[in-house]
CSV table of C-alpha atoms and ligand atoms in Angstrom, one decimal:
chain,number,residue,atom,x,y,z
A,1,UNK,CA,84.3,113.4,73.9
A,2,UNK,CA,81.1,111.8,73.3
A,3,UNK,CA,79.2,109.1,72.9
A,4,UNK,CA,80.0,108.1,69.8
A,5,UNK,CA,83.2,107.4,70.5
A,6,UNK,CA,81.6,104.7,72.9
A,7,UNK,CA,83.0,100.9,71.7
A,8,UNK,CA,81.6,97.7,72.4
A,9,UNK,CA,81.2,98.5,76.3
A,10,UNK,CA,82.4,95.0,77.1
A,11,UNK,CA,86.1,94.2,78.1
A,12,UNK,CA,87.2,91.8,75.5
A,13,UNK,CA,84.8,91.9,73.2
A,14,UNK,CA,85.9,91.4,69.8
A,15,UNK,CA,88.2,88.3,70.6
A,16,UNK,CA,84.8,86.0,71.3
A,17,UNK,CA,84.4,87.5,75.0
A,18,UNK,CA,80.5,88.3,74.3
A,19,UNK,CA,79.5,84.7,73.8
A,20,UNK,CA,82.1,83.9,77.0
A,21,UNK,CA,81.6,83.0,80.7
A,22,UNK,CA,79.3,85.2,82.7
A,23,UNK,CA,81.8,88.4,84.0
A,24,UNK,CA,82.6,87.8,87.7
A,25,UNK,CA,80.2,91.7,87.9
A,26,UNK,CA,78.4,93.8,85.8
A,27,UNK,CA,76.6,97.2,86.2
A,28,UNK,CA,73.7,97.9,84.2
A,29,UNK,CA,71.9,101.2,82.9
A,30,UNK,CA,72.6,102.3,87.3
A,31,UNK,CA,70.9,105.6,88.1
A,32,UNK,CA,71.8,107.1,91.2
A,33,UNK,CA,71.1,110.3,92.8
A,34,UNK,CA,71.9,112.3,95.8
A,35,UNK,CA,68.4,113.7,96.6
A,36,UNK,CA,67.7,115.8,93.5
A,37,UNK,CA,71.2,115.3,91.9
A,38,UNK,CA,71.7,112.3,89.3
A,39,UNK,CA,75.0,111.6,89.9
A,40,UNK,CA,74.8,108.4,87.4
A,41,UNK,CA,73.1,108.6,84.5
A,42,UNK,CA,72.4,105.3,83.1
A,43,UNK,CA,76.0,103.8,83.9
A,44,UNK,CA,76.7,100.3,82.4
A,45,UNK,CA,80.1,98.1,82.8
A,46,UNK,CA,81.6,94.8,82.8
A,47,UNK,CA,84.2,93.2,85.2
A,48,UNK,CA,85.5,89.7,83.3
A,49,UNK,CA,87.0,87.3,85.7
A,50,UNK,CA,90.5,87.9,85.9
A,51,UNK,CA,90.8,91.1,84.7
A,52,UNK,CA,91.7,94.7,85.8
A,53,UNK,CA,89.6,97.4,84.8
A,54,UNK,CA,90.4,100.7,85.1
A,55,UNK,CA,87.2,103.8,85.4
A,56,UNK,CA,89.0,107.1,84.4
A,57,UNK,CA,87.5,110.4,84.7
A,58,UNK,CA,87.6,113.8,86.3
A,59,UNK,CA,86.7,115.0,89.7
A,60,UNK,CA,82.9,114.7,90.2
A,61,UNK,CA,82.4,112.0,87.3
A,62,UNK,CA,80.9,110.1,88.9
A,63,UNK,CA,84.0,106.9,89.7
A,64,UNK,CA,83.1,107.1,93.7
A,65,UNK,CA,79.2,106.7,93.2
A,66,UNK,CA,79.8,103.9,90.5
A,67,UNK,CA,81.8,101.6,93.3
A,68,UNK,CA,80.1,102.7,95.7
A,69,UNK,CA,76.7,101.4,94.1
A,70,UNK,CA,78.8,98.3,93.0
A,71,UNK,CA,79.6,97.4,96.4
A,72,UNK,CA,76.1,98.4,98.1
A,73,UNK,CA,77.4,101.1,100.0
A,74,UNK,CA,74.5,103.2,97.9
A,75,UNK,CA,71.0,101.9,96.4
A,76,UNK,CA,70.2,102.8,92.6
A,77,UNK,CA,67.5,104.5,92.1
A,78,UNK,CA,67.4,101.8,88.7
A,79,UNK,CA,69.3,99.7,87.0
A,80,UNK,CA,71.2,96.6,88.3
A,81,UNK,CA,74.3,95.2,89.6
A,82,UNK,CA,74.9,91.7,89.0
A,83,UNK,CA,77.2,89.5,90.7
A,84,UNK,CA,78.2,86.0,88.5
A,85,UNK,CA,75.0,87.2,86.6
A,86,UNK,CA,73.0,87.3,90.3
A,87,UNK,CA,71.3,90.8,91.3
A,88,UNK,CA,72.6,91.7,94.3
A,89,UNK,CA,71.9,95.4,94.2
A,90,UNK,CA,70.2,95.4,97.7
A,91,UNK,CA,72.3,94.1,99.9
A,92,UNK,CA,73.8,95.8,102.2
A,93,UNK,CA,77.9,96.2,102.0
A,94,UNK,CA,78.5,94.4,104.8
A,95,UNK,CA,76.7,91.3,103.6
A,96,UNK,CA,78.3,92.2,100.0
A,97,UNK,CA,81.9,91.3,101.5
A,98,UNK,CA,80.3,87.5,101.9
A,99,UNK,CA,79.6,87.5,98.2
A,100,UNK,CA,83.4,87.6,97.5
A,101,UNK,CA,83.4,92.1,97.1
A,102,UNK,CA,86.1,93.9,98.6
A,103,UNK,CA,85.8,98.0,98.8
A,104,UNK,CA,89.3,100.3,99.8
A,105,UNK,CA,87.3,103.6,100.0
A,106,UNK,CA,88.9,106.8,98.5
A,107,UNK,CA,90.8,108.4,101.8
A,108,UNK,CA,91.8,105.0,103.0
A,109,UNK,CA,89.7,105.0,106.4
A,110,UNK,CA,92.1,103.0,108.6
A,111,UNK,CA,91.0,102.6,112.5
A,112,UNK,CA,93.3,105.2,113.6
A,113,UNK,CA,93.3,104.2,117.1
A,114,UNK,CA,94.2,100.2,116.6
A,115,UNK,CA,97.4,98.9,115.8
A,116,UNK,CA,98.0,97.4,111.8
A,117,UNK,CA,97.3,93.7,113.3
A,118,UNK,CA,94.1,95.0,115.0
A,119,UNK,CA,93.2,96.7,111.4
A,120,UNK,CA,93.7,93.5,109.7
A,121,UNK,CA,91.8,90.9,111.9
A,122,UNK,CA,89.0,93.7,111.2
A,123,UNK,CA,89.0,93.1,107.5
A,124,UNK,CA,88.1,89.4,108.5
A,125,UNK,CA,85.3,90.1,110.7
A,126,UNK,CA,82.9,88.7,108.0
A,127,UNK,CA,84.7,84.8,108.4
A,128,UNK,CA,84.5,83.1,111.2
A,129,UNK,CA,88.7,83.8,112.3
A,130,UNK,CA,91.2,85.5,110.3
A,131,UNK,CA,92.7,82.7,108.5
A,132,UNK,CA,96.3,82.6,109.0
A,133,UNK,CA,97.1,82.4,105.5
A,134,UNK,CA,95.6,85.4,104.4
A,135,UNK,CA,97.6,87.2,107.5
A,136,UNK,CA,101.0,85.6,105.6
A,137,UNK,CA,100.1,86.9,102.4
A,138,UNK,CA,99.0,90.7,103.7
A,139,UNK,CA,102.6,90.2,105.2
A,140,UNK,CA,104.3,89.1,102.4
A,141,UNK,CA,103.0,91.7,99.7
A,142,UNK,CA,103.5,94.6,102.6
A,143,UNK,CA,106.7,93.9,104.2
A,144,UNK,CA,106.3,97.4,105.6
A,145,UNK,CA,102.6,96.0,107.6
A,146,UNK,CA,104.9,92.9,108.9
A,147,UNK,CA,107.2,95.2,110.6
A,148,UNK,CA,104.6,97.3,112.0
A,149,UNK,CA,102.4,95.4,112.8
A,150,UNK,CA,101.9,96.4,116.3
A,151,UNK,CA,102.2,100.0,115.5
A,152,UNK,CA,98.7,102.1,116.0
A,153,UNK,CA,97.3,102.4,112.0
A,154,UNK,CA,97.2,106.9,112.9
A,155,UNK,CA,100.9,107.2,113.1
A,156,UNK,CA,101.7,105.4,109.9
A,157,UNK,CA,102.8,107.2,106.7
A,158,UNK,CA,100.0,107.8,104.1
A,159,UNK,CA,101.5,105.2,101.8
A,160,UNK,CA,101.6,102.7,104.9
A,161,UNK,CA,97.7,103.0,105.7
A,162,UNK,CA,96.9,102.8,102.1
A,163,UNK,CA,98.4,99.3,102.3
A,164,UNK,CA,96.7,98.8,105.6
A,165,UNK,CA,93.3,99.5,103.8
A,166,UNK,CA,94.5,97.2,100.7
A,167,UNK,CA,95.5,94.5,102.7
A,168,UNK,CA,92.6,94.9,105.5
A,169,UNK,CA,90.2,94.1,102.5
A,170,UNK,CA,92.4,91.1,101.0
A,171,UNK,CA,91.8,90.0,105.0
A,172,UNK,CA,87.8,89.3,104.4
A,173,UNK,CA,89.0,87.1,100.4
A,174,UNK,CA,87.5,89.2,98.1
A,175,UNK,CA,87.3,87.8,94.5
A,176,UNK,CA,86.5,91.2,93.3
A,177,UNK,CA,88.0,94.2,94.8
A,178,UNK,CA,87.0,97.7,94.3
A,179,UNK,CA,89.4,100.5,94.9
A,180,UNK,CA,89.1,104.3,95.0
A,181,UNK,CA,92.0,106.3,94.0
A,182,UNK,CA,94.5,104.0,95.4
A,183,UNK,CA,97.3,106.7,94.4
A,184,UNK,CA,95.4,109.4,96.0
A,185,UNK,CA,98.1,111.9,98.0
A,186,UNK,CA,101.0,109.4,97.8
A,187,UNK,CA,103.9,110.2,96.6
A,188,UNK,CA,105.7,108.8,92.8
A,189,UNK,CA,108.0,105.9,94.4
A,190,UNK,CA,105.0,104.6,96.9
A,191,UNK,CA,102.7,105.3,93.7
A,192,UNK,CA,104.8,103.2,92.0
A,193,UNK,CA,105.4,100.3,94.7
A,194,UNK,CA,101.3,100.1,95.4
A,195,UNK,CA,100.7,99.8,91.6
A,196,UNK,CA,103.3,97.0,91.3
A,197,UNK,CA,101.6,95.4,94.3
A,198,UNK,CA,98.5,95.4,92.5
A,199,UNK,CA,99.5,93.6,89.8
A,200,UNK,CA,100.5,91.1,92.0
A,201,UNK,CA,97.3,90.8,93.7
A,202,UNK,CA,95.4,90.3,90.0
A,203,UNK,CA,98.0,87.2,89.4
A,204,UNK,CA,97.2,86.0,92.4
A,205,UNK,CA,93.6,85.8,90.9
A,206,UNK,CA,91.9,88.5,92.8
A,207,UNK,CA,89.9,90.8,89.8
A,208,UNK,CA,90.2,94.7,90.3
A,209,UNK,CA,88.1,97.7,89.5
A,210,UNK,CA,90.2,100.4,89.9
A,211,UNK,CA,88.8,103.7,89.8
A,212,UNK,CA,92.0,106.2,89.2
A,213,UNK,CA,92.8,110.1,88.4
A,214,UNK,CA,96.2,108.9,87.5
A,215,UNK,CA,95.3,107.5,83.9
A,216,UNK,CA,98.5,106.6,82.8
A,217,UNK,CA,99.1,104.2,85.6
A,218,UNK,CA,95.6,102.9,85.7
A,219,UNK,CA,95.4,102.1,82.0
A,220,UNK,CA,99.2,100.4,82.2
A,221,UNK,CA,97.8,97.8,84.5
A,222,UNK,CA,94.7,97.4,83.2
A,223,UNK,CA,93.2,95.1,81.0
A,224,UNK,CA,90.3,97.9,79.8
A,225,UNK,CA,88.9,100.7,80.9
A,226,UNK,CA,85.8,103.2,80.8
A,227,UNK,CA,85.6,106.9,80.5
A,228,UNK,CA,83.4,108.7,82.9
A,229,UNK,CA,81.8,112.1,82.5
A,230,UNK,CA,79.1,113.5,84.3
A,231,UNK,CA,77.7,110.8,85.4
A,232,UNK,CA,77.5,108.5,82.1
A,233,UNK,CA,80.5,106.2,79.6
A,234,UNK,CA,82.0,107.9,77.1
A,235,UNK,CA,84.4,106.4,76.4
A,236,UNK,CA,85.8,102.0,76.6
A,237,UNK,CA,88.1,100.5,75.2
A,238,UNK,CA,91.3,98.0,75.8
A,239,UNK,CA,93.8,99.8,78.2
A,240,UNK,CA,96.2,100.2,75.6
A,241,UNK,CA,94.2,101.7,73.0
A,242,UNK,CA,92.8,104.3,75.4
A,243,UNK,CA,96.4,105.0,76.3
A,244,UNK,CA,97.1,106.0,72.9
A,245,UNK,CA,94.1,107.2,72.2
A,246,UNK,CA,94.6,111.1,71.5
A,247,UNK,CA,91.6,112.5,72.9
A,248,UNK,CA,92.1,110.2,76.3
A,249,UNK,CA,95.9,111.5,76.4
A,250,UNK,CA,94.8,115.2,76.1
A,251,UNK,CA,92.3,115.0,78.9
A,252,UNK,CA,93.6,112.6,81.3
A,253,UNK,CA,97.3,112.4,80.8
A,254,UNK,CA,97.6,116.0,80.2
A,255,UNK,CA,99.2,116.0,76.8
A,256,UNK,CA,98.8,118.8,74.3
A,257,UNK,CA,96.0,117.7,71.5
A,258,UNK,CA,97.9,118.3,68.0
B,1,LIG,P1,86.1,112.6,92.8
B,1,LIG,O1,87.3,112.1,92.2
B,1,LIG,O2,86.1,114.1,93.0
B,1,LIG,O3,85.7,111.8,94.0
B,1,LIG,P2,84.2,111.1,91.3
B,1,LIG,O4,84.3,110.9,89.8
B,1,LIG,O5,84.5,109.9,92.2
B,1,LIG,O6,85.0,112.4,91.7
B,1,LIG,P3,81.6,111.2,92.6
B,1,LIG,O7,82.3,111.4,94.0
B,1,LIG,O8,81.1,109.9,92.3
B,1,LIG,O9,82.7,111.6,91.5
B,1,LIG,O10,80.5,112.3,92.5
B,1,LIG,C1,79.6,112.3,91.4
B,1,LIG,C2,78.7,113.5,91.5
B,1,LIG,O11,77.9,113.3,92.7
B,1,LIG,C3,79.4,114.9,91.7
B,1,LIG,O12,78.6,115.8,91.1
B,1,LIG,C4,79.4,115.1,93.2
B,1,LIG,O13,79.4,116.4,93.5
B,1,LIG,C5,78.1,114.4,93.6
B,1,LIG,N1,78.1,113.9,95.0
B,1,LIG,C6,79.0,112.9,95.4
B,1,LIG,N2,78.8,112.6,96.7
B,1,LIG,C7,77.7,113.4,97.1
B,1,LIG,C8,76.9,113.5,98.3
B,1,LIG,N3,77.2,112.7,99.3
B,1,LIG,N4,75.9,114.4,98.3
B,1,LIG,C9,75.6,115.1,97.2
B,1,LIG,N5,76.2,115.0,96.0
B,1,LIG,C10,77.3,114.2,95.9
């Protein structure tokens, strides 16, 4: 692949999306580096409102450091990340979750040692209280958390704390939420039930960036999506053109290029 298979880099452009509301978050031209290492090399995307947006590509890519600059857990070296057209490359991730962004790290990263309530009041540590509504809702898209909910977050399955960590972000109201490899070590059926879960969450109104090794799933939920390789796009395009897109199937969905 290369960059000249790169499309008009905006999600739903073509259909009068470019002269549209501002997107809910873009990235622009992000450098980041790990000392010496650029691990992004100019990295540009846009997250409409609404929307689910899937970034695709292989291990070391770059997906991690993109959301990872996106929610401020990492400063750019350059470039920007705008929030409703506002910089807020910057600020600190914890402040970020008060500007409406919601991060599930890749490896889910429950508190181990509290129980799945515990977890969840955690996730709203940025309001003033939990709000019991958003307690009901966790509950109501993860039966399984309801049940458990006294039950310490270690001893849980690995598909249980991956909910734990979805809903423990849902807990703080993120209008964008950023997740790493939700399917990550879980197996087909749970893969299955979190991705069904997730499309829930986005009619509920809560926008997704969903960075994914399991293409096919990603790109059947998603609105659009963006190829990474070392570091920069190659590739974006509507979700279901880059699921039939040959060159996408062959690398990511492990199909045999004619
Ligand atoms: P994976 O699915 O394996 O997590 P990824 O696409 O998310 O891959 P990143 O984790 O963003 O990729 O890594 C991008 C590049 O930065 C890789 O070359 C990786 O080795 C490097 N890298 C990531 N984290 C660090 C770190 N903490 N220190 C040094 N280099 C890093």
């Amino acid at each position: 692949m290369s960059t000249d298979l790169e499309k008009d880099a905006r999600p739903g452009a073509g259909d009068g999306a470019a002269d549209g509301p501002t997107p809910l978050l873009e990235l622009r031209d992000l450098h980041v580096y790990y000392g010496a290492i650029g691990a992004l090399k100019g990295v540009s995307l846009t997250v409409p409102e609404g929307q689910v947006v899937a970034l695709l590509g292989a291990n070391g890519a770059g997906k991690s450091t993109t959301l990872k600059a996106a929610s401020g857990m990492l400063q750019p070296r350059s470039g920007e990340v705008l929030l409703r057209g506002e910089r807020v490359d910057g600020i600190k991730s914890h402040e970020l979750v008060r500007f409406g962004i919601g991060h599930v790290p890749e490896g889910r990263r429950v508190f181990a040692r509290m129980t799945v309530l515990e977890n969840l009041k955690m996730g709203a540590y940025r309001l003033r209280r939990p709000d019991p509504a958003d307690l009901e809702r966790v509950f109501t898209l993860f039966p399984r958390l309801a049940d458990r909910r006294k039950q310490v977050a270690g001893t849980l399955s690995g598909g249980e704390q991956q909910m734990l960590a979805i809903g423990r972000a849902l807990m703080g109201k993120p209008e964008l939420l950023l997740l790493d490899e939700p399917s990550m070590g879980l197996a087909p059926l749970i893969v299955q039930q979190i991705f069904e879960i997730l499309k829930e969450i986005n009619e509920q109104g809560t926008t997704l960036l969903l960075v994914e090794q399991n293409a096919s799933q990603a790109l059947q939920l998603a609105d659009y999506g963006y190829v990474l390789e070392t570091g920069a796009v190659v590739m974006s395009d509507r979700a279901p053109a880059l699921l039939s897109d040959p060159r996408v199937r062959a690398a990511y969905l492990g199909e045999a290029v004619e």
